[in-house]
PDB file of C-alpha atoms in Angstrom:
ATOM      1  CA  UNK A   1       0.000   0.000   0.000  1.00 53.00           C
ATOM      2  CA  UNK A   2       1.252   3.499  -0.775  1.00 58.00           C
ATOM      3  CA  UNK A   3       1.846   6.133   1.838  1.00 60.00           C
ATOM      4  CA  UNK A   4      -1.012   8.546   2.583  1.00 59.00           C
ATOM      5  CA  UNK A   5      -0.840  12.187   1.560  1.00 57.00           C
ATOM      6  CA  UNK A   6       1.008  14.441   4.015  1.00 58.00           C
ATOM      7  CA  UNK A   7      -1.294  16.221   6.481  1.00 59.00           C
ATOM      8  CA  UNK A   8      -0.193  19.666   5.289  1.00 64.00           C
ATOM      9  CA  UNK A   9      -1.745  19.271   1.844  1.00 63.00           C
ATOM     10  CA  UNK A  10      -4.861  21.236   0.929  1.00 74.00           C
ATOM     11  CA  UNK A  11      -7.806  19.757  -0.983  1.00 77.00           C
ATOM     12  CA  UNK A  12      -6.465  20.510  -4.486  1.00 79.00           C
ATOM     13  CA  UNK A  13      -3.084  19.107  -3.521  1.00 89.00           C
ATOM     14  CA  UNK A  14      -4.697  15.944  -2.181  1.00 90.00           C
ATOM     15  CA  UNK A  15      -6.586  15.448  -5.446  1.00 92.00           C
ATOM     16  CA  UNK A  16      -3.375  15.940  -7.439  1.00 93.00           C
ATOM     17  CA  UNK A  17      -1.557  13.524  -5.141  1.00 93.00           C
ATOM     18  CA  UNK A  18      -4.308  10.906  -5.513  1.00 95.00           C
ATOM     19  CA  UNK A  19      -4.450  11.299  -9.307  1.00 96.00           C
ATOM     20  CA  UNK A  20      -0.703  10.780  -9.421  1.00 95.00           C
ATOM     21  CA  UNK A  21      -1.015   7.771  -7.147  1.00 95.00           C
ATOM     22  CA  UNK A  22      -3.566   6.153  -9.480  1.00 96.00           C
ATOM     23  CA  UNK A  23      -1.544   6.905 -12.613  1.00 95.00           C
ATOM     24  CA  UNK A  24       1.627   5.450 -11.093  1.00 95.00           C
ATOM     25  CA  UNK A  25      -0.280   2.327 -10.077  1.00 95.00           C
ATOM     26  CA  UNK A  26      -1.761   1.895 -13.568  1.00 94.00           C
ATOM     27  CA  UNK A  27       1.662   2.363 -15.162  1.00 94.00           C
ATOM     28  CA  UNK A  28       3.217  -0.173 -12.793  1.00 94.00           C
ATOM     29  CA  UNK A  29       0.446  -2.792 -12.879  1.00 91.00           C
ATOM     30  CA  UNK A  30      -1.286  -2.252 -16.206  1.00 91.00           C
ATOM     31  CA  UNK A  31      -5.051  -2.538 -16.641  1.00 90.00           C
ATOM     32  CA  UNK A  32      -6.784  -2.751 -13.271  1.00 91.00           C
ATOM     33  CA  UNK A  33     -10.319  -2.858 -11.941  1.00 91.00           C
ATOM     34  CA  UNK A  34     -11.324   0.095  -9.795  1.00 92.00           C
ATOM     35  CA  UNK A  35     -11.667  -2.204  -6.804  1.00 92.00           C
ATOM     36  CA  UNK A  36      -8.063  -3.346  -7.348  1.00 92.00           C
ATOM     37  CA  UNK A  37      -6.925   0.280  -7.541  1.00 95.00           C
ATOM     38  CA  UNK A  38      -8.781   1.088  -4.328  1.00 95.00           C
ATOM     39  CA  UNK A  39      -7.155  -1.814  -2.508  1.00 94.00           C
ATOM     40  CA  UNK A  40      -3.683  -1.078  -3.886  1.00 94.00           C
ATOM     41  CA  UNK A  41      -3.773   2.650  -3.086  1.00 94.00           C
ATOM     42  CA  UNK A  42      -5.842   2.692   0.083  1.00 95.00           C
ATOM     43  CA  UNK A  43      -8.309   5.123  -1.501  1.00 96.00           C
ATOM     44  CA  UNK A  44     -12.062   4.705  -1.096  1.00 96.00           C
ATOM     45  CA  UNK A  45     -13.796   3.066  -4.069  1.00 95.00           C
ATOM     46  CA  UNK A  46     -15.931   6.175  -4.580  1.00 95.00           C
ATOM     47  CA  UNK A  47     -12.803   8.318  -4.721  1.00 96.00           C
ATOM     48  CA  UNK A  48     -11.228   5.971  -7.255  1.00 96.00           C
ATOM     49  CA  UNK A  49     -14.374   6.149  -9.401  1.00 95.00           C
ATOM     50  CA  UNK A  50     -14.336   9.971  -9.357  1.00 96.00           C
ATOM     51  CA  UNK A  51     -10.611  10.164 -10.046  1.00 96.00           C
ATOM     52  CA  UNK A  52     -10.772   7.627 -12.893  1.00 95.00           C
ATOM     53  CA  UNK A  53     -13.536   9.781 -14.361  1.00 95.00           C
ATOM     54  CA  UNK A  54     -11.209  12.790 -14.324  1.00 95.00           C
ATOM     55  CA  UNK A  55      -8.357  10.780 -15.835  1.00 95.00           C
ATOM     56  CA  UNK A  56     -10.675   9.438 -18.535  1.00 95.00           C
ATOM     57  CA  UNK A  57     -12.074  12.894 -19.356  1.00 96.00           C
ATOM     58  CA  UNK A  58      -8.541  14.259 -19.668  1.00 95.00           C
ATOM     59  CA  UNK A  59      -7.556  11.434 -22.023  1.00 94.00           C
ATOM     60  CA  UNK A  60      -4.865  10.019 -19.745  1.00 93.00           C
ATOM     61  CA  UNK A  61      -6.601   6.661 -19.329  1.00 93.00           C
ATOM     62  CA  UNK A  62      -9.382   4.845 -21.094  1.00 92.00           C
ATOM     63  CA  UNK A  63     -11.719   2.189 -19.871  1.00 87.00           C
ATOM     64  CA  UNK A  64     -11.436  -1.168 -21.521  1.00 85.00           C
ATOM     65  CA  UNK A  65     -14.306  -3.447 -22.242  1.00 78.00           C
ATOM     66  CA  UNK A  66     -15.287  -5.946 -19.594  1.00 70.00           C
ATOM     67  CA  UNK A  67     -12.395  -8.350 -19.261  1.00 62.00           C
ATOM     68  CA  UNK A  68     -13.166 -11.661 -17.576  1.00 63.00           C
ATOM     69  CA  UNK A  69     -10.506 -12.338 -15.004  1.00 59.00           C
ATOM     70  CA  UNK A  70     -10.055 -14.986 -12.389  1.00 61.00           C
ATOM     71  CA  UNK A  71     -12.213 -14.150  -9.374  1.00 58.00           C
ATOM     72  CA  UNK A  72     -13.330 -10.714 -10.626  1.00 55.00           C
ATOM     73  CA  UNK A  73     -16.473 -11.652 -12.585  1.00 58.00           C
ATOM     74  CA  UNK A  74     -15.592  -9.492 -15.582  1.00 58.00           C
ATOM     75  CA  UNK A  75     -15.077  -6.059 -14.076  1.00 61.00           C
ATOM     76  CA  UNK A  76     -14.134  -3.201 -16.366  1.00 63.00           C
ATOM     77  CA  UNK A  77     -10.482  -2.261 -16.470  1.00 64.00           C
ATOM     78  CA  UNK A  78      -8.997   1.220 -16.539  1.00 70.00           C
TER      79      UNK A  78
END
């Protein structure tokens, strides 16, 4: 699990930190379900969903079609 954001960060900084955290995880691990990203980063699933939406809208990531994977029942990958 990655380290949490420092306490001195303000809201915008926290969002930037969390976006960076997700991007680094996707680069390191490749396509991942949001639930996997939440577990790996320690972020709430709702936060991951919102952040992936921002990353998708900015063109930095794209969602793949449903990919059946062992134990995941075909969750979409980012």
